[in-house]
mmCIF file with all atom_site columns, C-alpha atoms in Angstrom:
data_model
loop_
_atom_site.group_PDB
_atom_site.id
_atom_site.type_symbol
_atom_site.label_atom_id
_atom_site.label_alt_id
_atom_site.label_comp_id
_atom_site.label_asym_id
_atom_site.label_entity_id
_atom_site.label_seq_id
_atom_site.pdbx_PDB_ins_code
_atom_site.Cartn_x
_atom_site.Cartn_y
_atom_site.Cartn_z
_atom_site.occupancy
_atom_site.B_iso_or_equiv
_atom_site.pdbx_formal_charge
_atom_site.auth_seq_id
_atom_site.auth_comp_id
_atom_site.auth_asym_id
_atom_site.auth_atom_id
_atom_site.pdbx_PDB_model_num
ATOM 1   C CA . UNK G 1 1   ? 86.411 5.813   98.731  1.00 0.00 ? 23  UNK G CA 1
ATOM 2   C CA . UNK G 1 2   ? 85.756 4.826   95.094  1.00 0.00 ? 24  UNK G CA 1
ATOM 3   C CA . UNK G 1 3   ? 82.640 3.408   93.939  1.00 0.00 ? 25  UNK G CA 1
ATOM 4   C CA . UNK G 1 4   ? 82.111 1.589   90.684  1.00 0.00 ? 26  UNK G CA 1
ATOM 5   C CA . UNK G 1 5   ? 78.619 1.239   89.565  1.00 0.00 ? 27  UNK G CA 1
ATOM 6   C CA . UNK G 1 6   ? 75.917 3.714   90.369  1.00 0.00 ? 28  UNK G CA 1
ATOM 7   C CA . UNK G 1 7   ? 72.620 1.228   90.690  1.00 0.00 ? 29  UNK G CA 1
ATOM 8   C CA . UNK G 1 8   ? 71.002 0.526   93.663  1.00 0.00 ? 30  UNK G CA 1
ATOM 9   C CA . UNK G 1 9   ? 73.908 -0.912  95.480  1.00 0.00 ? 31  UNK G CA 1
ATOM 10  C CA . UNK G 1 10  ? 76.531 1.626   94.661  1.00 0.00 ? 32  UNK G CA 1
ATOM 11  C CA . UNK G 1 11  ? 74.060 4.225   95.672  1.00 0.00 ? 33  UNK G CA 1
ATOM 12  C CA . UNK G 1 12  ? 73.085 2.624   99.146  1.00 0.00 ? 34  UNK G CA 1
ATOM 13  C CA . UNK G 1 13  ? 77.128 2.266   100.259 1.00 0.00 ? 35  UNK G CA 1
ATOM 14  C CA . UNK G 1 14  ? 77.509 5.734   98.801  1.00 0.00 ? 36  UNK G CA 1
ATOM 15  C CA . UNK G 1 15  ? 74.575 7.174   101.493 1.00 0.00 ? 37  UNK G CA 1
ATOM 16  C CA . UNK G 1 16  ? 76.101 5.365   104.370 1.00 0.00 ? 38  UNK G CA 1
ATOM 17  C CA . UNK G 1 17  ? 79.469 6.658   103.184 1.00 0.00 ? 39  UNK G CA 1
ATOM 18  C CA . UNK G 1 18  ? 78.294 10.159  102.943 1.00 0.00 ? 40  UNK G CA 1
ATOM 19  C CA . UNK G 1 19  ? 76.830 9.637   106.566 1.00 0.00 ? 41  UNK G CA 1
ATOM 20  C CA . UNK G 1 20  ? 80.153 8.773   108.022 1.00 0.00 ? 42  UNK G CA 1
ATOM 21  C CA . UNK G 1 21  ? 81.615 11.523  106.488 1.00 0.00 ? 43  UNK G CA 1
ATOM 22  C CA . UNK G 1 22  ? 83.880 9.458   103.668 1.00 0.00 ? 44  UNK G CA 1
ATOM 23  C CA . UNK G 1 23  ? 84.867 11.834  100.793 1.00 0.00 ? 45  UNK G CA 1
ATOM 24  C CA . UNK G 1 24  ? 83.253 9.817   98.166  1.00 0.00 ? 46  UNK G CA 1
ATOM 25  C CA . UNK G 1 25  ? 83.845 9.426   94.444  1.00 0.00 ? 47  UNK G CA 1
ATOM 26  C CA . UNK G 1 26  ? 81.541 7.326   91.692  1.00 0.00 ? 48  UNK G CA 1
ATOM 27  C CA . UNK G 1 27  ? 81.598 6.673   88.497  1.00 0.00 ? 49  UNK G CA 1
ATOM 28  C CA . UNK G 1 28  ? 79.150 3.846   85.998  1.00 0.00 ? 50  UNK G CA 1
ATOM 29  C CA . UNK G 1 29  ? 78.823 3.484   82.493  1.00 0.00 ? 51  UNK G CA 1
ATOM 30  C CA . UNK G 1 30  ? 76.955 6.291   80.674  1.00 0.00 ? 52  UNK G CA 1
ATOM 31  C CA . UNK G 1 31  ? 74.016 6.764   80.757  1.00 0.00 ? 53  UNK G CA 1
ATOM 32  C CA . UNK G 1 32  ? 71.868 9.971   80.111  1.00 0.00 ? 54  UNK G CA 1
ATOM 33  C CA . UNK G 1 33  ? 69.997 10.052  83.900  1.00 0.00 ? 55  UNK G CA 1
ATOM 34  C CA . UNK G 1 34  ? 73.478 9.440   85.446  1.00 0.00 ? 56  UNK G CA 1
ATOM 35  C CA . UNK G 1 35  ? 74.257 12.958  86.702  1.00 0.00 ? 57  UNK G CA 1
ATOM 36  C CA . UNK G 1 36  ? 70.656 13.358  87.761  1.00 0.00 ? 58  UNK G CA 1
ATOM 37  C CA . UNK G 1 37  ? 70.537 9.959   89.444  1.00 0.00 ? 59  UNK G CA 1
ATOM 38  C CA . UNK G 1 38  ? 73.903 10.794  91.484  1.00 0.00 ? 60  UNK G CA 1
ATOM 39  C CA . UNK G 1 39  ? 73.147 14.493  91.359  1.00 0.00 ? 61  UNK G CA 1
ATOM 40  C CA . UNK G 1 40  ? 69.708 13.553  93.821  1.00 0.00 ? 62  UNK G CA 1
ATOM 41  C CA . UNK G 1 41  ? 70.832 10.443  95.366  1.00 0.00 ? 63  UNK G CA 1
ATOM 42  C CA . UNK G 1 42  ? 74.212 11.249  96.255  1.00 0.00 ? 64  UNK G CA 1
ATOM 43  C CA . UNK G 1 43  ? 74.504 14.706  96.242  1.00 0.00 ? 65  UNK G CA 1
ATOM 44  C CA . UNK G 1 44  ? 77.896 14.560  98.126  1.00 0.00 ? 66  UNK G CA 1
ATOM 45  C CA . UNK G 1 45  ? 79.922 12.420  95.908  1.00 0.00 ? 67  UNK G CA 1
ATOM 46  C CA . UNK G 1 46  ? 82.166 13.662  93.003  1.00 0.00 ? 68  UNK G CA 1
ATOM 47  C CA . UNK G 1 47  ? 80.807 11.595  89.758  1.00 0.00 ? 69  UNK G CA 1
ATOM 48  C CA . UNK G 1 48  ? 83.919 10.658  87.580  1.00 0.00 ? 70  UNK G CA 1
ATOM 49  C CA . UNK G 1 49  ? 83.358 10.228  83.852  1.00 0.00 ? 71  UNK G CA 1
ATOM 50  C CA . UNK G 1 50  ? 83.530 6.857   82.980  1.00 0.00 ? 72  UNK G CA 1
ATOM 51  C CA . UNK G 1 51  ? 86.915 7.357   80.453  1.00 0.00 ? 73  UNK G CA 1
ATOM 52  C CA . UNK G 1 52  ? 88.452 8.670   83.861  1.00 0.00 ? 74  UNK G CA 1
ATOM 53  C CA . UNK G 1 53  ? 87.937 5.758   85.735  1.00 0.00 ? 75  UNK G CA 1
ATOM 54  C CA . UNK G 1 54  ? 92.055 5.449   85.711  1.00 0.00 ? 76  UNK G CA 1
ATOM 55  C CA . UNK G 1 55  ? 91.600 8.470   87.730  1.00 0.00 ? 77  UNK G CA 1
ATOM 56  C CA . UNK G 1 56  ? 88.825 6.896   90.631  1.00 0.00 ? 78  UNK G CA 1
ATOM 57  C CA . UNK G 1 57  ? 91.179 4.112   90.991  1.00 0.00 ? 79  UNK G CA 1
ATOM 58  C CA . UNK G 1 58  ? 94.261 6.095   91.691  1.00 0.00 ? 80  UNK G CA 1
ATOM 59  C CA . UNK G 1 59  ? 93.007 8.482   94.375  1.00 0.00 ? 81  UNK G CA 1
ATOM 60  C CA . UNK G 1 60  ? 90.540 6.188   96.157  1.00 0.00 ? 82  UNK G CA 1
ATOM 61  C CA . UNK G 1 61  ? 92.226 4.416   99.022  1.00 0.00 ? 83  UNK G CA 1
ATOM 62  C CA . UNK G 1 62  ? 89.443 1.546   98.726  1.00 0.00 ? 84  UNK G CA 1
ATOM 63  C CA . UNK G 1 63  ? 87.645 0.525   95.531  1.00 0.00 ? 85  UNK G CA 1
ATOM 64  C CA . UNK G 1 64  ? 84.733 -0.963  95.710  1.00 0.00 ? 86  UNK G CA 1
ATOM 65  C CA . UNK G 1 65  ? 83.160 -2.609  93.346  1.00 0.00 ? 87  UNK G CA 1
ATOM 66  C CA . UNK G 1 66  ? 79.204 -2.289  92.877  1.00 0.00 ? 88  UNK G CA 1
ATOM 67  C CA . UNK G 1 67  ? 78.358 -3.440  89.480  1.00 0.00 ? 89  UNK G CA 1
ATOM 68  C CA . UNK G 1 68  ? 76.906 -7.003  88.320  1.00 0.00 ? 90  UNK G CA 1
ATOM 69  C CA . UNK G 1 69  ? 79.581 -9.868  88.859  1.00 0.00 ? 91  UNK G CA 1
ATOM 70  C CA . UNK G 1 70  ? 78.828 -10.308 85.122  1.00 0.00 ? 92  UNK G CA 1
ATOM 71  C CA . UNK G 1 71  ? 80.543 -7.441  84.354  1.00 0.00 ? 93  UNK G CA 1
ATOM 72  C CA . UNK G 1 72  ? 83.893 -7.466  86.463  1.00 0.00 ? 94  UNK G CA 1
ATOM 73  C CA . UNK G 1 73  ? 85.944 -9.255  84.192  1.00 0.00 ? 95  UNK G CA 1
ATOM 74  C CA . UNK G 1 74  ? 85.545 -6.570  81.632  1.00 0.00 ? 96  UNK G CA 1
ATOM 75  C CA . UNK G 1 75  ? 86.901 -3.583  84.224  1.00 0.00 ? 97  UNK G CA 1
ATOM 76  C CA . UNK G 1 76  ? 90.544 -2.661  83.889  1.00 0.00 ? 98  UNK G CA 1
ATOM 77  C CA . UNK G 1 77  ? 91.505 -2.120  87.949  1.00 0.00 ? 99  UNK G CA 1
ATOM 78  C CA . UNK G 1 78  ? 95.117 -1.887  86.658  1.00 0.00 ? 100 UNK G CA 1
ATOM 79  C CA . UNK G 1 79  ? 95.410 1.440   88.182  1.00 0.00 ? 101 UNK G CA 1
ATOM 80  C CA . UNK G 1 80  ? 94.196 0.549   91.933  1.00 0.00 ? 102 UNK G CA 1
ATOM 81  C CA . UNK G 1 81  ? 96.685 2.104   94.399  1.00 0.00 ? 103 UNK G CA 1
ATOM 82  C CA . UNK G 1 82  ? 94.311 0.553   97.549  1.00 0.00 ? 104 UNK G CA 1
ATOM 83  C CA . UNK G 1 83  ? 92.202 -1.922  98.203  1.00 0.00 ? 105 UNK G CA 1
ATOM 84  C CA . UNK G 1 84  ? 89.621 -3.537  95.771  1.00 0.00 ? 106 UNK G CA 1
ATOM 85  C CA . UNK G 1 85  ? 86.627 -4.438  97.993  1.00 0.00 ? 107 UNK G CA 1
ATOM 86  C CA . UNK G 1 86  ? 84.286 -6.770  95.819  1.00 0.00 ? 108 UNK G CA 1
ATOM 87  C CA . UNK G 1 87  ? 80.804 -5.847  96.565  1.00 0.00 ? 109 UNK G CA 1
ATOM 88  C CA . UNK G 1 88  ? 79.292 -8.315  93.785  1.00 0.00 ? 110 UNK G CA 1
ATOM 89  C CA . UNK G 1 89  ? 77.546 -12.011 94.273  1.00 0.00 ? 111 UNK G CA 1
ATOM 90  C CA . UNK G 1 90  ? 75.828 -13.773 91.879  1.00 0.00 ? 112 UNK G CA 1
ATOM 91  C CA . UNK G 1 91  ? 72.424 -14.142 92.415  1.00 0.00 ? 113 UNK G CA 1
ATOM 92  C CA . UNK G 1 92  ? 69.363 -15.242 90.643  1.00 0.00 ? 114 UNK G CA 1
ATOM 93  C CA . UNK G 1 93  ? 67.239 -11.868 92.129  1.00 0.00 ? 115 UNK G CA 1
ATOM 94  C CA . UNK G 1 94  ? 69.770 -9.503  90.292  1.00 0.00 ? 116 UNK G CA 1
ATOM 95  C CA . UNK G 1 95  ? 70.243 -12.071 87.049  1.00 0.00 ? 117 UNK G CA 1
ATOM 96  C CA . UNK G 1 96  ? 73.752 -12.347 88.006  1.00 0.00 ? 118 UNK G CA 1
ATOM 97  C CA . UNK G 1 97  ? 73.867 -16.351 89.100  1.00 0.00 ? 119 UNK G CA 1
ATOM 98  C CA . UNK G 1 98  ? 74.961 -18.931 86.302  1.00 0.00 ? 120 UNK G CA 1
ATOM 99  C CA . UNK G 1 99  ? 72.576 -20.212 84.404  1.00 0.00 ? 121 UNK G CA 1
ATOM 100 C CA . UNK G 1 100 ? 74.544 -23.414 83.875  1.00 0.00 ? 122 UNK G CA 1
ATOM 101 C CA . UNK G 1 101 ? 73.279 -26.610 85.538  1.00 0.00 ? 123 UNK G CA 1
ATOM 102 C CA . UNK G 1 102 ? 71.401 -24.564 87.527  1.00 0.00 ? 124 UNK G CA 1
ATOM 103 C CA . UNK G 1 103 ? 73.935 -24.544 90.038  1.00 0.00 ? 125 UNK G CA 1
ATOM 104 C CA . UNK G 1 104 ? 75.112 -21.136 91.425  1.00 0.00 ? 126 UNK G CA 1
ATOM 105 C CA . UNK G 1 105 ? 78.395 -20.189 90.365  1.00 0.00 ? 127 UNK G CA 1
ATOM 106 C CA . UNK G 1 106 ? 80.605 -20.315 93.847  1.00 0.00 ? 128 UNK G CA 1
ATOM 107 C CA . UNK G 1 107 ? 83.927 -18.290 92.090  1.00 0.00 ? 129 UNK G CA 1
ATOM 108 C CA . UNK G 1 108 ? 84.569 -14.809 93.319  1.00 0.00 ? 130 UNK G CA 1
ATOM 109 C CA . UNK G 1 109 ? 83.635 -12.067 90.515  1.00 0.00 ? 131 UNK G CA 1
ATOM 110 C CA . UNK G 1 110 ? 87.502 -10.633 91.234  1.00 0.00 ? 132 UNK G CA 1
ATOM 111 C CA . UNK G 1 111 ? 90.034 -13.491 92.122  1.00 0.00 ? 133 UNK G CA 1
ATOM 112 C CA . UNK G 1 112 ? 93.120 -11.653 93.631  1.00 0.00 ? 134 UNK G CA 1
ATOM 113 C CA . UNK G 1 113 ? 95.518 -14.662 92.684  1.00 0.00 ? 135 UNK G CA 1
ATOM 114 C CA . UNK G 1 114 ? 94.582 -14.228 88.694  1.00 0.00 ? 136 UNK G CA 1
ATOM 115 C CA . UNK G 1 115 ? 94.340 -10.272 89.110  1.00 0.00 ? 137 UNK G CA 1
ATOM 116 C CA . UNK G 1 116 ? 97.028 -7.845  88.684  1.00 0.00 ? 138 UNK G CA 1
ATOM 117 C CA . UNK G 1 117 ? 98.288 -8.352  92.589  1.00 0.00 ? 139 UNK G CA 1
ATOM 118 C CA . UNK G 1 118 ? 95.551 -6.567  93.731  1.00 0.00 ? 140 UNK G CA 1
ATOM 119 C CA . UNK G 1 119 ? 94.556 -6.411  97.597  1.00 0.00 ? 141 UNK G CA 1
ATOM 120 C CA . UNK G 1 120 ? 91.222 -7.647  97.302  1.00 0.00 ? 142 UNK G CA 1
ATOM 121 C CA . UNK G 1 121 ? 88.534 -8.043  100.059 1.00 0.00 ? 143 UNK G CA 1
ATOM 122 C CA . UNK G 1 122 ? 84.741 -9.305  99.428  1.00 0.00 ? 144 UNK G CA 1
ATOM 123 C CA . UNK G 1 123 ? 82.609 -7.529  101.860 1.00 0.00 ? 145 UNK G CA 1
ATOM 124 C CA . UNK G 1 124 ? 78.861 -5.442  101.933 1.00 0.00 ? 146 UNK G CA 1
ATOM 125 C CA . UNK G 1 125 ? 77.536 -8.131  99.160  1.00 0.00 ? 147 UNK G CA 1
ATOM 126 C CA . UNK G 1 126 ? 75.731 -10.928 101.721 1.00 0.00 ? 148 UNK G CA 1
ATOM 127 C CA . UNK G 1 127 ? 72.819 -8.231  102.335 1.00 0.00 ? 149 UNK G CA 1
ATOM 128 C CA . UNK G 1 128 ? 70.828 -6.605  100.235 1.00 0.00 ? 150 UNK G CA 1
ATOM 129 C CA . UNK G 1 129 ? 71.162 -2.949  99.450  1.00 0.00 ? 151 UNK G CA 1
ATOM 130 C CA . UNK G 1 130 ? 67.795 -2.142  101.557 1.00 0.00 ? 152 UNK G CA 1
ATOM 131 C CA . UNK G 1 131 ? 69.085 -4.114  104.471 1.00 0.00 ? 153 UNK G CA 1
ATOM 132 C CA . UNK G 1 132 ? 72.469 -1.721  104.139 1.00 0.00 ? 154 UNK G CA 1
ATOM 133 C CA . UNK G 1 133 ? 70.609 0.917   104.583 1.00 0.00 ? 155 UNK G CA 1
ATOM 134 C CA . UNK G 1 134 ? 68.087 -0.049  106.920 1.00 0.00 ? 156 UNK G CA 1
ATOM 135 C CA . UNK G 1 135 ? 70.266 -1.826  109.770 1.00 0.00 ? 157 UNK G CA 1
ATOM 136 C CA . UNK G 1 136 ? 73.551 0.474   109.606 1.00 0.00 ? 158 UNK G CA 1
ATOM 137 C CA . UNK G 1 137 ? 74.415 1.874   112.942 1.00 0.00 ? 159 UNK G CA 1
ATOM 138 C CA . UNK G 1 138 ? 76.954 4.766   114.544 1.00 0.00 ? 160 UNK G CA 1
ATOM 139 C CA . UNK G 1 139 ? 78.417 4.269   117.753 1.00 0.00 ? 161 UNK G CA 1
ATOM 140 C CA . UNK G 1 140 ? 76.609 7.224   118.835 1.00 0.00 ? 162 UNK G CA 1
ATOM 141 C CA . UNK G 1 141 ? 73.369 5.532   118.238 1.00 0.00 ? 163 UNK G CA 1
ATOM 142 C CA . UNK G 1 142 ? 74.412 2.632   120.557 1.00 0.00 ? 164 UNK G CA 1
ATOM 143 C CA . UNK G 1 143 ? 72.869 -0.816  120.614 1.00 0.00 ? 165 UNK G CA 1
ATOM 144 C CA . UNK G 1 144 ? 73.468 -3.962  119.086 1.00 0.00 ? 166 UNK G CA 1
ATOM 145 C CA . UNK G 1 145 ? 75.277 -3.802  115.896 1.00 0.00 ? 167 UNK G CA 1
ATOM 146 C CA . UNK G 1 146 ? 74.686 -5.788  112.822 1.00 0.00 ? 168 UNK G CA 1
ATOM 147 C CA . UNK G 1 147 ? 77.691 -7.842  111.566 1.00 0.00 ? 169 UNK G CA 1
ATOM 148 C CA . UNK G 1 148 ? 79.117 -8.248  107.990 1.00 0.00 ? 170 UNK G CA 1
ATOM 149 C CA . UNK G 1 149 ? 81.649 -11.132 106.828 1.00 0.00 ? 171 UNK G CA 1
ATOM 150 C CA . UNK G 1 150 ? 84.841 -9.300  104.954 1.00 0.00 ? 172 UNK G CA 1
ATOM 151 C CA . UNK G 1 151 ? 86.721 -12.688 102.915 1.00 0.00 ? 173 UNK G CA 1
ATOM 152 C CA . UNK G 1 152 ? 89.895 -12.281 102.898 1.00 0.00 ? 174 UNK G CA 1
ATOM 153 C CA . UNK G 1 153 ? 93.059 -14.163 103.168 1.00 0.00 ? 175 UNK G CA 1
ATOM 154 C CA . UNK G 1 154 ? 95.322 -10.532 102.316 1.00 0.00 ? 176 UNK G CA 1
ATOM 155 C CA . UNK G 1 155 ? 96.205 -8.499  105.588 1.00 0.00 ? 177 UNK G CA 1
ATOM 156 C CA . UNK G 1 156 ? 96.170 -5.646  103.742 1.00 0.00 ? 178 UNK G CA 1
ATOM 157 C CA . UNK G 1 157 ? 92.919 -5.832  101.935 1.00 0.00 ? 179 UNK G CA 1
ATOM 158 C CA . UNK G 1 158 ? 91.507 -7.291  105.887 1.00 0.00 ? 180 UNK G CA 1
ATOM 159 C CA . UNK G 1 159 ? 92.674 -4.140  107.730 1.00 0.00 ? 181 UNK G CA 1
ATOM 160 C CA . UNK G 1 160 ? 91.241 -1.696  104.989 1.00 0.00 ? 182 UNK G CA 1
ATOM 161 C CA . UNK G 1 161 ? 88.338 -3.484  104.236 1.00 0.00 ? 183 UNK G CA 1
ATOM 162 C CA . UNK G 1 162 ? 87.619 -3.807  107.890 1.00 0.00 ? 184 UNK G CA 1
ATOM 163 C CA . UNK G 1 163 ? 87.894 -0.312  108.526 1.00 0.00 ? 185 UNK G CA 1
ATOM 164 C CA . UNK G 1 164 ? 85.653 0.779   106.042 1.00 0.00 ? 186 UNK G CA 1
ATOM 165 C CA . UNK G 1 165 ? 82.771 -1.454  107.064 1.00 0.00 ? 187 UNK G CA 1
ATOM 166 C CA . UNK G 1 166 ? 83.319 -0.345  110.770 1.00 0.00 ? 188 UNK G CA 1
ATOM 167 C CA . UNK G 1 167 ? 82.963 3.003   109.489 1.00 0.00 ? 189 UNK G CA 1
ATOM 168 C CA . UNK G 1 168 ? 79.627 2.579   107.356 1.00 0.00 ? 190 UNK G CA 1
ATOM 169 C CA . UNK G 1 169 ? 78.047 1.550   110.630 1.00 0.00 ? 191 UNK G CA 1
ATOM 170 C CA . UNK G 1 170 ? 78.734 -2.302  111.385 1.00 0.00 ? 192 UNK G CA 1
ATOM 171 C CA . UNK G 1 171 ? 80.734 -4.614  113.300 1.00 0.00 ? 193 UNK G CA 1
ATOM 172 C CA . UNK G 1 172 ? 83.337 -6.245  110.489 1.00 0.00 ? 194 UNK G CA 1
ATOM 173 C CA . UNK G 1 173 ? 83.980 -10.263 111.057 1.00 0.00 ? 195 UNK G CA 1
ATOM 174 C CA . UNK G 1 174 ? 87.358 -11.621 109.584 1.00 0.00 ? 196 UNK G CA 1
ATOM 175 C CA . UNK G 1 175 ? 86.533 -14.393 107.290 1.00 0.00 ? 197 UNK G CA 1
ATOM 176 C CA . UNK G 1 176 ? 89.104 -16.901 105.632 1.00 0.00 ? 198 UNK G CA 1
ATOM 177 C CA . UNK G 1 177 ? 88.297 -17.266 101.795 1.00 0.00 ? 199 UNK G CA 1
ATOM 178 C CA . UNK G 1 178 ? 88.040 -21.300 102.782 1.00 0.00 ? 200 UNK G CA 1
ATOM 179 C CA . UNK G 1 179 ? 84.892 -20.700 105.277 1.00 0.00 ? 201 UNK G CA 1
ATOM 180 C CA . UNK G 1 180 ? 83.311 -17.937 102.471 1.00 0.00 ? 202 UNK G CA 1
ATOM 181 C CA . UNK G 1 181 ? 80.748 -20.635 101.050 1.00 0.00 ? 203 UNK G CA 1
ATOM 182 C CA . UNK G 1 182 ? 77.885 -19.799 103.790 1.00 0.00 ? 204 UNK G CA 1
ATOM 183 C CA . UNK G 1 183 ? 77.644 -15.949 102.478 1.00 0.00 ? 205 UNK G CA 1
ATOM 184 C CA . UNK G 1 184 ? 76.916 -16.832 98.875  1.00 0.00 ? 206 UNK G CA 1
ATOM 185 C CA . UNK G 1 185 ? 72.965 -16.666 97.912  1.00 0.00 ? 207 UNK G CA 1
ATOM 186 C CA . UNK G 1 186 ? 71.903 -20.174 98.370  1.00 0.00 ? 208 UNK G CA 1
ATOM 187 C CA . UNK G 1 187 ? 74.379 -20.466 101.600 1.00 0.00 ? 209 UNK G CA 1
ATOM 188 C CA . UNK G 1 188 ? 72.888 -20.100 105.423 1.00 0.00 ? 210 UNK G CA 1
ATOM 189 C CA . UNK G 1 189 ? 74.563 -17.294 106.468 1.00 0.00 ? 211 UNK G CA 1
ATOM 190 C CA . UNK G 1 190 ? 73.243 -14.935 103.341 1.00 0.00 ? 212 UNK G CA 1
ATOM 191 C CA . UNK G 1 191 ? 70.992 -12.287 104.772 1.00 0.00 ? 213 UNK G CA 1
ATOM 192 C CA . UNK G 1 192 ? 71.333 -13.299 108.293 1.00 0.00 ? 214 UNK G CA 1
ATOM 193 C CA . UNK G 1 193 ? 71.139 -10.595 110.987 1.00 0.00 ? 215 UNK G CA 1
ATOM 194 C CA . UNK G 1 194 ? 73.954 -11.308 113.577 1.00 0.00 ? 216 UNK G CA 1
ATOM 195 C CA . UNK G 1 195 ? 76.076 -9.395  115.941 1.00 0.00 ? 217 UNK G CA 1
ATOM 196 C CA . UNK G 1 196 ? 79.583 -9.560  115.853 1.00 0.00 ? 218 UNK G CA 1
ATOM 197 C CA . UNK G 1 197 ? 80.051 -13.095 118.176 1.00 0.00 ? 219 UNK G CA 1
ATOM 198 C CA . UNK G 1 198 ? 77.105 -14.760 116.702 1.00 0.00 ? 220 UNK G CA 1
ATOM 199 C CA . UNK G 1 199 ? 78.737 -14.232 113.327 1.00 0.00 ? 221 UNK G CA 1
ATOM 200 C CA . UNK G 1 200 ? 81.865 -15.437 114.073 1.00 0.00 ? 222 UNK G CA 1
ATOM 201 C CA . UNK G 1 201 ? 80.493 -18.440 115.987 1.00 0.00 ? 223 UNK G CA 1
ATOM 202 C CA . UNK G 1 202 ? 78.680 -19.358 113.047 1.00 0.00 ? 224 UNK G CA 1
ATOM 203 C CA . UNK G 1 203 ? 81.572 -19.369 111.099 1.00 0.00 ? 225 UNK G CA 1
ATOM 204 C CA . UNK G 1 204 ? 83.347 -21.282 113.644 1.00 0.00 ? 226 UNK G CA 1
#
């Protein structure tokens, strides 16, 4: 697994990834406390230079993308091999909702139709990084699981993205991009804690 952006976010699904045993790479822009910040955090991934990001995206079998939905549109993903799992949301708390109108903006950060053919999956972004951490569960742990909405109408991007939450330690719930209002920040859904049927009913 790739990561892109090494905040709070990118450092939470790094720790569950390291948990589950996910070889792990991570890269942000520079910054002089990077390498410390990963080297103490996430001691387990492999931080990639941020001029080698061509390099993340080519051996990572998922990409996912943890940095402010400001700043997609400014990432070249033109060398992801696998699936580009969109992490972001806007949202007033991180300074990341439009300002315009006052109305949130409802657009995904990465739209697959405008975006290099990419298999693209929006998952991990309708909780908050503490809630990631906090509620993630192994089968080995047993009881009820929390669920997560993946958004996707690619099979591809589904099946991987799917996978990957399973493994982080919740129950994944196929969403069609049509029904993906309710998981945005001022929609009902956003922070809920469900299990698997109650999130699909509410979906329903």
């Amino acid at each position: 697994m790739g990561i892109i952006g090494a905040g709070k976010l990118g450092t939470a699904i790094g720790r569950l990834a390291a948990t589950a045993g996910l070889s792990t790479l991570i890269t942000s822009r520079p910054s002089p406390m990077l390498p410390v910040i990963v080297g103490s955090v996430l001691p387990e991934a492999e931080l990639v230079d941020w001029d080698r990001l061509a390099e993340l995206e080519e051996r990572a079998d998922a990409v996912v993308l943890a940095v402010p939905a400001t700043g997609v549109a400014d990432l070249d993903l033109s060398h992801a091999r696998g699936t580009v799992i969109d992490a972001t949301n806007p949202w007033e708390a991180t300074g990341t909702a439009d300002a315009g109108a006052g109305v949130p903006d409802t657009t995904p950060a990465l739209d697959p139709a405008h975006d290099l053919d990419l298999h693209v999956a929006r998952a991990l972004n309708h909780v908050s990084y503490e809630e990631l951490l906090g509620s993630a569960r192994t089968p080995e742990q047993g009881g009820a699981r929390r669920a997560l909405a993946v958004v996707s109408d690619d099979p591809v991007a589904l099946a991987t993205a799917s996978e990957l939450v399973d493994r982080l330690g919740f129950d994944a719930v196929a969403v069609p991009e049509e029904k993906a209002g309710p998981f945005r920040p001022d929609g009902r859904l956003f922070g809920a804690w469900l299990d698997a049927g109650q999130l699909a009913a509410a979906v329903a």
